[in-house]
Tab-separated table of C-alpha atoms in Angstrom:
chain	number	residue	atom	x	y	z
K	1	UNK	CA	59.729	98.367	16.021
K	2	UNK	CA	56.714	100.653	16.526
K	3	UNK	CA	56.479	101.521	12.848
K	4	UNK	CA	56.825	97.875	11.863
K	5	UNK	CA	53.986	97.095	14.285
K	6	UNK	CA	51.738	98.958	11.819
K	7	UNK	CA	51.931	96.088	9.314
K	8	UNK	CA	50.805	93.413	11.768
K	9	UNK	CA	47.780	91.597	10.285
K	10	UNK	CA	47.767	94.161	7.492
K	11	UNK	CA	48.511	94.405	3.770
K	12	UNK	CA	51.932	95.339	2.399
K	13	UNK	CA	51.962	96.196	-1.300
K	14	UNK	CA	55.040	95.366	-3.360
K	15	UNK	CA	55.657	98.317	-5.688
K	16	UNK	CA	58.264	97.118	-8.175
K	17	UNK	CA	58.835	97.388	-11.907
K	18	UNK	CA	62.016	96.011	-13.446
K	19	UNK	CA	63.911	97.611	-16.324
K	20	UNK	CA	62.094	95.560	-18.972
K	21	UNK	CA	58.612	96.393	-17.657
K	22	UNK	CA	56.382	99.220	-18.947
K	23	UNK	CA	55.989	100.943	-15.559
K	24	UNK	CA	59.731	101.001	-14.814
K	25	UNK	CA	60.152	104.446	-13.248
K	26	UNK	CA	60.867	105.671	-9.744
K	27	UNK	CA	58.283	108.412	-10.240
K	28	UNK	CA	55.628	105.852	-11.173
K	29	UNK	CA	56.516	103.625	-8.217
K	30	UNK	CA	56.154	106.604	-5.921
K	31	UNK	CA	52.663	107.235	-7.256
K	32	UNK	CA	51.903	103.521	-7.114
K	33	UNK	CA	52.798	103.532	-3.422
K	34	UNK	CA	50.525	106.538	-2.895
K	35	UNK	CA	47.686	104.721	-4.631
K	36	UNK	CA	48.342	101.697	-2.399
K	37	UNK	CA	48.216	103.891	0.703
K	38	UNK	CA	44.974	105.518	-0.410
K	39	UNK	CA	43.582	102.016	-0.916
K	40	UNK	CA	44.467	101.116	2.667
K	41	UNK	CA	47.896	99.444	2.453
K	42	UNK	CA	49.891	99.587	5.681
K	43	UNK	CA	53.357	99.043	4.219
K	44	UNK	CA	55.372	98.941	0.995
K	45	UNK	CA	57.978	96.522	-0.354
K	46	UNK	CA	60.302	98.290	-2.773
K	47	UNK	CA	63.338	97.603	-4.948
K	48	UNK	CA	66.275	100.013	-5.503
K	49	UNK	CA	67.339	103.070	-3.537
K	50	UNK	CA	65.911	105.363	-6.226
K	51	UNK	CA	62.440	103.864	-5.886
K	52	UNK	CA	62.621	103.872	-2.087
K	53	UNK	CA	63.547	107.563	-2.023
K	54	UNK	CA	60.698	108.453	-4.385
K	55	UNK	CA	58.218	106.329	-2.438
K	56	UNK	CA	59.225	108.147	0.748
K	57	UNK	CA	58.291	111.449	-0.889
K	58	UNK	CA	54.754	110.150	-1.358
K	59	UNK	CA	54.008	107.994	1.694
K	60	UNK	CA	55.160	107.586	5.285
K	61	UNK	CA	54.486	103.858	5.459
K	62	UNK	CA	57.050	101.311	6.704
K	63	UNK	CA	59.197	99.966	3.878
K	64	UNK	CA	60.609	96.496	3.293
K	65	UNK	CA	63.625	97.308	1.146
K	66	UNK	CA	65.447	95.123	-1.354
K	67	UNK	CA	67.940	95.605	-4.143
K	68	UNK	CA	67.759	93.129	-7.008
K	69	UNK	CA	71.144	92.635	-8.629
K	70	UNK	CA	72.523	89.859	-10.817
K	71	UNK	CA	75.987	88.426	-10.199
K	72	UNK	CA	77.758	86.111	-12.638
K	73	UNK	CA	78.687	83.505	-10.037
K	74	UNK	CA	75.313	83.127	-8.297
K	75	UNK	CA	71.601	82.665	-8.984
K	76	UNK	CA	70.750	84.788	-5.950
K	77	UNK	CA	69.628	88.296	-6.890
K	78	UNK	CA	67.535	89.663	-3.981
K	79	UNK	CA	69.933	91.734	-1.840
K	80	UNK	CA	72.744	89.245	-2.495
K	81	UNK	CA	75.802	90.959	-0.964
K	82	UNK	CA	76.914	93.414	1.725
K	83	UNK	CA	77.088	96.145	-0.897
K	84	UNK	CA	73.290	96.063	-1.212
K	85	UNK	CA	72.867	95.750	2.566
K	86	UNK	CA	75.040	98.856	3.097
K	87	UNK	CA	72.927	100.896	0.681
K	88	UNK	CA	69.620	99.794	2.182
K	89	UNK	CA	70.851	100.472	5.706
K	90	UNK	CA	71.953	103.961	4.669
K	91	UNK	CA	68.491	104.481	3.160
K	92	UNK	CA	66.999	103.712	6.595
K	93	UNK	CA	64.430	101.192	5.401
K	94	UNK	CA	62.434	99.560	8.182
K	95	UNK	CA	63.188	95.974	7.139
K	96	UNK	CA	65.851	94.640	4.779
K	97	UNK	CA	64.874	91.491	2.896
K	98	UNK	CA	67.409	89.121	1.388
K	99	UNK	CA	67.352	85.778	-0.400
K	100	UNK	CA	67.760	83.087	2.261
K	101	UNK	CA	67.564	80.068	-0.028
K	102	UNK	CA	70.008	77.185	0.022
K	103	UNK	CA	71.966	78.338	-3.005
K	104	UNK	CA	75.501	79.584	-3.563
K	105	UNK	CA	75.825	83.269	-2.804
K	106	UNK	CA	78.127	85.665	-4.644
K	107	UNK	CA	81.727	85.453	-3.417
K	108	UNK	CA	80.988	81.862	-2.296
K	109	UNK	CA	79.594	82.966	1.069
K	110	UNK	CA	77.034	80.723	2.693
K	111	UNK	CA	73.930	82.150	4.364
K	112	UNK	CA	75.321	81.908	7.905
K	113	UNK	CA	78.478	83.809	6.971
K	114	UNK	CA	76.387	86.476	5.258
K	115	UNK	CA	73.934	86.738	8.161
K	116	UNK	CA	76.727	86.942	10.754
K	117	UNK	CA	78.450	89.691	8.761
K	118	UNK	CA	75.235	91.724	8.638
K	119	UNK	CA	74.578	91.320	12.366
K	120	UNK	CA	78.160	92.241	13.240
K	121	UNK	CA	78.020	95.417	11.180
K	122	UNK	CA	74.375	96.401	11.768
K	123	UNK	CA	73.119	94.719	14.950
K	124	UNK	CA	69.974	96.876	15.087
K	125	UNK	CA	68.600	96.252	11.581
K	126	UNK	CA	65.468	94.163	11.089
K	127	UNK	CA	66.042	91.357	8.592
K	128	UNK	CA	63.595	89.353	6.493
K	129	UNK	CA	64.533	85.987	5.000
K	130	UNK	CA	63.038	85.305	1.556
K	131	UNK	CA	62.711	81.509	1.533
K	132	UNK	CA	61.460	78.862	-0.881
K	133	UNK	CA	61.094	75.744	1.295
K	134	UNK	CA	60.133	74.815	4.833
K	135	UNK	CA	63.706	73.678	5.513
K	136	UNK	CA	65.134	77.029	4.418
K	137	UNK	CA	62.628	78.853	6.617
K	138	UNK	CA	63.545	76.755	9.661
K	139	UNK	CA	67.254	77.395	9.078
K	140	UNK	CA	66.752	81.152	8.664
K	141	UNK	CA	64.660	81.165	11.818
K	142	UNK	CA	67.433	79.434	13.763
K	143	UNK	CA	69.987	81.921	12.448
K	144	UNK	CA	67.877	84.708	13.916
K	145	UNK	CA	66.152	86.498	11.036
K	146	UNK	CA	63.435	88.759	12.462
K	147	UNK	CA	60.943	87.824	9.755
K	148	UNK	CA	60.605	84.674	7.683
K	149	UNK	CA	59.052	85.143	4.229
K	150	UNK	CA	57.550	82.658	1.776
K	151	UNK	CA	58.580	84.954	-1.073
K	152	UNK	CA	60.404	82.401	-3.210
K	153	UNK	CA	58.174	79.324	-2.904
K	154	UNK	CA	57.985	77.833	-6.399
K	155	UNK	CA	60.692	80.080	-7.823
K	156	UNK	CA	63.798	77.985	-7.118
K	157	UNK	CA	64.985	74.542	-8.260
K	158	UNK	CA	64.539	73.351	-4.667
K	159	UNK	CA	60.884	74.436	-4.637
K	160	UNK	CA	59.975	73.611	-8.231
K	161	UNK	CA	56.338	72.579	-8.468
K	162	UNK	CA	55.456	73.880	-5.013
K	163	UNK	CA	52.546	76.308	-4.707
K	164	UNK	CA	52.031	78.352	-1.591
K	165	UNK	CA	48.239	78.020	-1.780
K	166	UNK	CA	48.290	74.239	-2.210
K	167	UNK	CA	46.353	72.223	0.395
K	168	UNK	CA	45.121	75.351	2.162
K	169	UNK	CA	48.596	76.909	2.390
K	170	UNK	CA	50.227	73.811	3.862
K	171	UNK	CA	53.758	75.196	3.426
K	172	UNK	CA	52.870	78.417	5.192
K	173	UNK	CA	51.130	76.594	8.027
K	174	UNK	CA	54.145	74.356	8.549
K	175	UNK	CA	56.547	77.302	8.549
K	176	UNK	CA	54.415	79.171	11.080
K	177	UNK	CA	54.253	76.093	13.288
K	178	UNK	CA	57.990	75.364	13.178
K	179	UNK	CA	59.446	78.888	13.325
K	180	UNK	CA	59.746	81.128	16.380
K	181	UNK	CA	60.041	84.390	14.456
K	182	UNK	CA	57.237	86.201	12.681
K	183	UNK	CA	56.243	84.844	9.261
K	184	UNK	CA	55.318	87.123	6.372
K	185	UNK	CA	53.229	85.500	3.653
K	186	UNK	CA	54.319	86.507	0.167
K	187	UNK	CA	54.288	85.049	-3.326
K	188	UNK	CA	51.357	84.291	-5.632
K	189	UNK	CA	48.796	85.594	-3.168
K	190	UNK	CA	46.620	86.967	-5.925
K	191	UNK	CA	43.127	87.376	-4.452
K	192	UNK	CA	41.738	89.233	-1.433
K	193	UNK	CA	40.387	85.923	-0.145
K	194	UNK	CA	43.866	84.353	-0.151
K	195	UNK	CA	45.327	87.400	1.602
K	196	UNK	CA	42.707	87.171	4.325
K	197	UNK	CA	43.242	83.426	4.672
K	198	UNK	CA	47.002	83.612	5.267
K	199	UNK	CA	46.464	86.185	8.003
K	200	UNK	CA	43.804	83.991	9.597
K	201	UNK	CA	46.308	81.110	9.536
K	202	UNK	CA	48.769	83.115	11.612
K	203	UNK	CA	50.950	85.105	9.222
K	204	UNK	CA	52.226	88.335	10.762
K	205	UNK	CA	51.599	90.240	7.540
K	206	UNK	CA	50.850	89.623	3.861
K	207	UNK	CA	52.718	91.051	0.875
K	208	UNK	CA	50.872	91.322	-2.437
K	209	UNK	CA	52.541	92.565	-5.612
K	210	UNK	CA	51.833	91.777	-9.249
K	211	UNK	CA	48.061	91.453	-8.986
K	212	UNK	CA	47.935	95.027	-7.659
K	213	UNK	CA	50.879	96.781	-9.304
K	214	UNK	CA	51.597	95.058	-12.635
K	215	UNK	CA	48.835	95.909	-15.130
K	216	UNK	CA	50.357	93.664	-17.797
K	217	UNK	CA	49.882	90.676	-15.468
K	218	UNK	CA	46.341	91.678	-14.562
K	219	UNK	CA	45.469	92.162	-18.234
K	220	UNK	CA	46.966	88.793	-19.166
K	221	UNK	CA	44.768	87.063	-16.587
K	222	UNK	CA	41.667	88.538	-18.192
K	223	UNK	CA	42.817	87.704	-21.729
K	224	UNK	CA	43.716	84.099	-20.888
K	225	UNK	CA	40.321	83.544	-19.284
K	226	UNK	CA	38.505	85.109	-22.245
K	227	UNK	CA	40.469	82.970	-24.706
K	228	UNK	CA	39.763	79.657	-22.974
């Protein structure tokens, strides 16, 4: 837990680029993580074993590991099955994050069955629940996830129309109040001021991604403002 302690009240940078994105490359993600470390980041969130291995060559920061994989029988794609858990555990990431939303998982497993299987096989691993609603966060907290994340707020049918920053981060504040485990703020936190605010509100850590690591998103923000 000592290494994970390093991200408390600090910034974690999500270094990810999917196959259809211009920066898709494990080498580039490794350098992106190095740039994040030089900038002062205290942790990295990364997708795929290849990227995680390359990132490790460049930085010694704690890593929240995920594997995004699509399955035909489920909408869940963030570390959806034990196959991805096995690979991330073997890669020795510091925290494994998985979708903890109230949706059908591959192989028709529910979240409790999946969580229990992980704990039975890897009782020592630290787990993060990527949630989209307060109810999902409370349930994941009761199951025993070590970290509760707001990662998927606004990205699921259950959270459609919700915005994490709405009403001074009302969703985050409610999750922090109602959950016993540490809460990691993530998702659409796209300014330094917002990142500071969620930490002031009680988040254990804050994860920021696209606004730091996806130049096409950053560029689009400028262009849309110019074209107004």
